[in-house]
mmCIF file of C-alpha atoms in Angstrom:
data_model
loop_
_atom_site.group_PDB
_atom_site.id
_atom_site.type_symbol
_atom_site.label_atom_id
_atom_site.label_comp_id
_atom_site.label_asym_id
_atom_site.label_seq_id
_atom_site.Cartn_x
_atom_site.Cartn_y
_atom_site.Cartn_z
ATOM 1 C CA MET A 92 182.572 142.772 90.228
ATOM 2 C CA HIS A 93 182.371 146.271 91.474
ATOM 3 C CA ASN A 94 183.163 148.108 88.214
ATOM 4 C CA SER A 95 181.200 147.962 85.003
ATOM 5 C CA VAL A 96 183.950 148.173 82.390
ATOM 6 C CA PRO A 97 183.753 147.130 78.782
ATOM 7 C CA ILE A 98 185.475 144.005 77.561
ATOM 8 C CA LEU A 99 186.986 144.090 74.160
ATOM 9 C CA PRO A 100 187.009 140.634 72.571
ATOM 10 C CA VAL A 101 189.865 139.734 70.239
ATOM 11 C CA GLY A 102 190.167 136.539 68.236
ATOM 12 C CA ILE A 103 193.604 135.659 66.832
ATOM 13 C CA THR A 104 194.264 132.769 64.363
ATOM 14 C CA GLY A 105 197.364 131.624 62.540
ATOM 15 C CA MET A 106 199.750 131.851 65.504
ATOM 16 C CA GLU A 107 199.952 128.070 65.656
ATOM 17 C CA LYS A 108 202.187 128.224 62.622
ATOM 18 C CA VAL A 109 204.774 130.444 64.340
ATOM 19 C CA LYS A 110 206.055 127.743 66.729
ATOM 20 C CA LYS A 111 209.153 126.918 64.728
ATOM 21 C CA GLY A 112 211.177 129.944 65.858
ATOM 22 C CA LEU A 113 212.047 133.407 64.662
ATOM 23 C CA PHE A 114 214.425 132.413 61.818
ATOM 24 C CA TRP A 115 211.823 130.047 60.325
ATOM 25 C CA MET A 116 209.164 132.764 60.716
ATOM 26 C CA LEU A 117 211.271 135.382 58.896
ATOM 27 C CA LEU A 118 211.786 133.021 55.932
ATOM 28 C CA HIS A 119 208.173 131.821 55.637
ATOM 29 C CA ARG A 120 206.141 134.692 56.798
ATOM 30 C CA PRO A 121 203.100 132.930 58.297
ATOM 31 C CA LYS A 122 199.865 134.976 58.241
ATOM 32 C CA ALA A 123 198.092 135.817 61.460
ATOM 33 C CA MET A 124 194.528 137.084 61.485
ATOM 34 C CA VAL A 125 193.341 139.412 64.316
ATOM 35 C CA ASN A 126 189.702 140.170 64.619
ATOM 36 C CA ILE A 127 188.514 142.770 67.102
ATOM 37 C CA GLY A 128 184.908 142.667 68.182
ATOM 38 C CA CYS A 129 182.618 145.095 69.718
ATOM 39 C CA PRO A 130 182.988 146.011 73.402
ATOM 40 C CA PHE A 131 180.487 144.377 75.664
ATOM 41 C CA TYR A 132 179.625 144.372 79.399
ATOM 42 C CA LEU A 133 179.212 141.476 81.735
ATOM 43 C CA PRO A 134 175.793 141.150 83.298
ATOM 44 C CA PRO A 135 175.456 142.469 86.870
ATOM 45 C CA ALA A 136 176.558 140.074 89.507
ATOM 46 C CA ASN A 137 176.763 139.831 93.332
ATOM 47 C CA ASP A 138 179.915 140.789 95.197
ATOM 48 C CA LYS A 139 180.825 137.328 96.076
ATOM 49 C CA LEU A 140 180.595 135.022 93.072
ATOM 50 C CA THR A 141 180.560 131.221 93.354
ATOM 51 C CA LYS A 142 182.845 129.060 91.240
ATOM 52 C CA ALA A 143 179.808 128.166 89.072
ATOM 53 C CA GLU A 144 179.043 131.833 88.475
ATOM 54 C CA LEU A 145 182.648 132.643 87.597
ATOM 55 C CA ALA A 146 182.624 129.709 85.105
ATOM 56 C CA GLU A 147 179.427 130.974 83.574
ATOM 57 C CA LEU A 148 180.954 134.471 83.119
ATOM 58 C CA ALA A 149 184.137 132.970 81.636
ATOM 59 C CA ASN A 150 181.974 131.029 79.133
ATOM 60 C CA TYR A 151 180.081 134.216 78.263
ATOM 61 C CA ILE A 152 183.367 135.924 77.457
ATOM 62 C CA MET A 153 184.673 132.944 75.516
ATOM 63 C CA GLU A 154 181.451 132.831 73.398
ATOM 64 C CA HIS A 155 182.075 136.396 72.428
ATOM 65 C CA ILE A 156 185.646 135.562 71.407
ATOM 66 C CA ALA A 157 184.576 132.423 69.533
ATOM 67 C CA GLU A 158 182.265 134.604 67.414
ATOM 68 C CA LEU A 159 185.421 136.239 65.997
ATOM 69 C CA LEU A 160 186.942 132.912 64.988
ATOM 70 C CA PRO A 161 186.400 130.603 62.090
ATOM 71 C CA PRO A 162 184.093 127.634 62.919
ATOM 72 C CA GLU A 163 186.984 125.165 63.157
ATOM 73 C CA TYR A 164 188.539 127.226 65.935
ATOM 74 C CA GLN A 165 185.316 127.696 68.020
ATOM 75 C CA GLY A 166 185.194 124.352 69.735
ATOM 76 C CA HIS A 167 182.407 123.917 72.315
ATOM 77 C CA TYR A 168 182.024 127.692 72.522
ATOM 78 C CA ALA A 169 180.339 127.911 69.145
ATOM 79 C CA ARG A 170 176.792 129.187 69.435
ATOM 80 C CA CYS A 171 174.058 127.617 67.366
ATOM 81 C CA ARG A 172 172.899 130.122 64.736
ATOM 82 C CA ASP A 173 169.740 130.010 62.730
#
């Protein structure tokens, strides 16, 4: 974790309907929704991260992506909102 670079979260829904192949997709035109969030930075960390710290950072990223998805897609990454 030497560089502080922005992470751009992107949430994509509707792609699960495209699994039938290109020909089916051309006939039925499923709609995919792409939501692009605001860039964010990871909190500062040590040079050597433990597995637990890496998992915590991954959850932090996934929570930002989940905010861009409808509630039914957020799973356990959904944050409780007031």
